[in-house]
Amino acid sequence: MSPQNPCAMGDVERGWDRHSRSSSDEVPEEDNELATLGWYHYNLSRHAAEALLLSNGSDGSYLLRQSHEKPNQYALSVRAQDSVKHFHVERIGTLYRFGFNEFADLKEFVNHFANQPLLGSETGTLVVLKVPYPRVVAEPSIYESVRVHTAMQTGRTEEDLVPNAPSLGTKEGYLTKQGGRVKTWKTRWFTLHRNELKYYKDKSATEPIRTLYLTECTGVQFDYSQERVNCFCLVFPERTFYLCAKTGAEADEWIKILRWKLSHNKKR
């Protein structure tokens, strides 16, 4: 058996490095240091980060990636049960800012994660950063053989070939909901995944009480008609759902992501 080419093997092992950033882009100087971090995923998108962590990660898995908002801004994507949360990480020279802490250099920053820090957001959800999600994951070189290959439609052109996929856009948290028939208020656990907003009796429940499909929702906005604060409503043809968050910031987060989902549904 011929000896393996070490350069070729290196290309395979670094395949994810190459594909997680544009081949035409020069690697920024600050990325040279972060490249030593096995869980730094370069310019991996928010959508791809959520897909990776939800499909192959576990509760507490996390990764670091570039943020496209401004230079020297990064995003820490963290899986929290069935959703993925994103937190800002800022770099100024060799210094890193994350949460309430500042770290003098990359080594100090990484040591912080080695101690499995506990994170809490304005939504009240707590998550322990347990294990980093690696940039390079072993994968087999196995491919299927094509046995059938025929066109299902004719006369279509490249203009008809429109890429399309729903955004994962996950979010979860407790909200207080007004009942439909009996106008009492009860606190429920809500999860948002793709275009499904589900609510459960509590966080430990496995079966949802109901699923609301955002493809049928016509609008979401702050609501001031109820004798409660931090309320917003989702308008459906058959009913308007009134929900209240603990804080105005949390209500604003829900409204922003729900509106974003609705706006993308209209474009499809």
Tab-separated table of N, CA and C in Angstrom, residues 18 21-27 43:
chain	number	residue	atom	x	y	z
A	18	ARG	N	-11.663	25.380	5.287
A	18	ARG	CA	-11.718	26.026	3.978
A	18	ARG	C	-13.141	26.431	3.632
A	21	ARG	N	-15.233	29.544	5.300
A	21	ARG	CA	-14.981	30.918	4.896
A	21	ARG	C	-14.726	30.933	3.401
A	22	SER	N	-14.927	32.053	2.778
A	22	SER	CA	-14.767	32.168	1.337
A	22	SER	C	-13.318	31.933	0.947
A	23	SER	N	-13.119	31.141	-0.108
A	23	SER	CA	-11.760	30.841	-0.544
A	23	SER	C	-11.064	32.063	-1.098
A	24	SER	N	-11.838	33.080	-1.529
A	24	SER	CA	-11.240	34.274	-2.103
A	24	SER	C	-10.897	35.311	-1.045
A	25	ASP	N	-11.348	35.103	0.179
A	25	ASP	CA	-11.090	36.060	1.253
A	25	ASP	C	-9.733	35.815	1.878
A	26	GLU	N	-9.023	36.885	2.141
A	26	GLU	CA	-7.811	36.759	2.924
A	26	GLU	C	-8.178	36.618	4.387
A	27	VAL	N	-7.444	35.788	5.110
A	27	VAL	CA	-7.744	35.590	6.521
A	27	VAL	C	-7.333	36.835	7.289
A	43	ASN	N	-16.450	32.574	9.445
A	43	ASN	CA	-17.657	33.328	9.084
A	43	ASN	C	-18.882	32.434	8.911
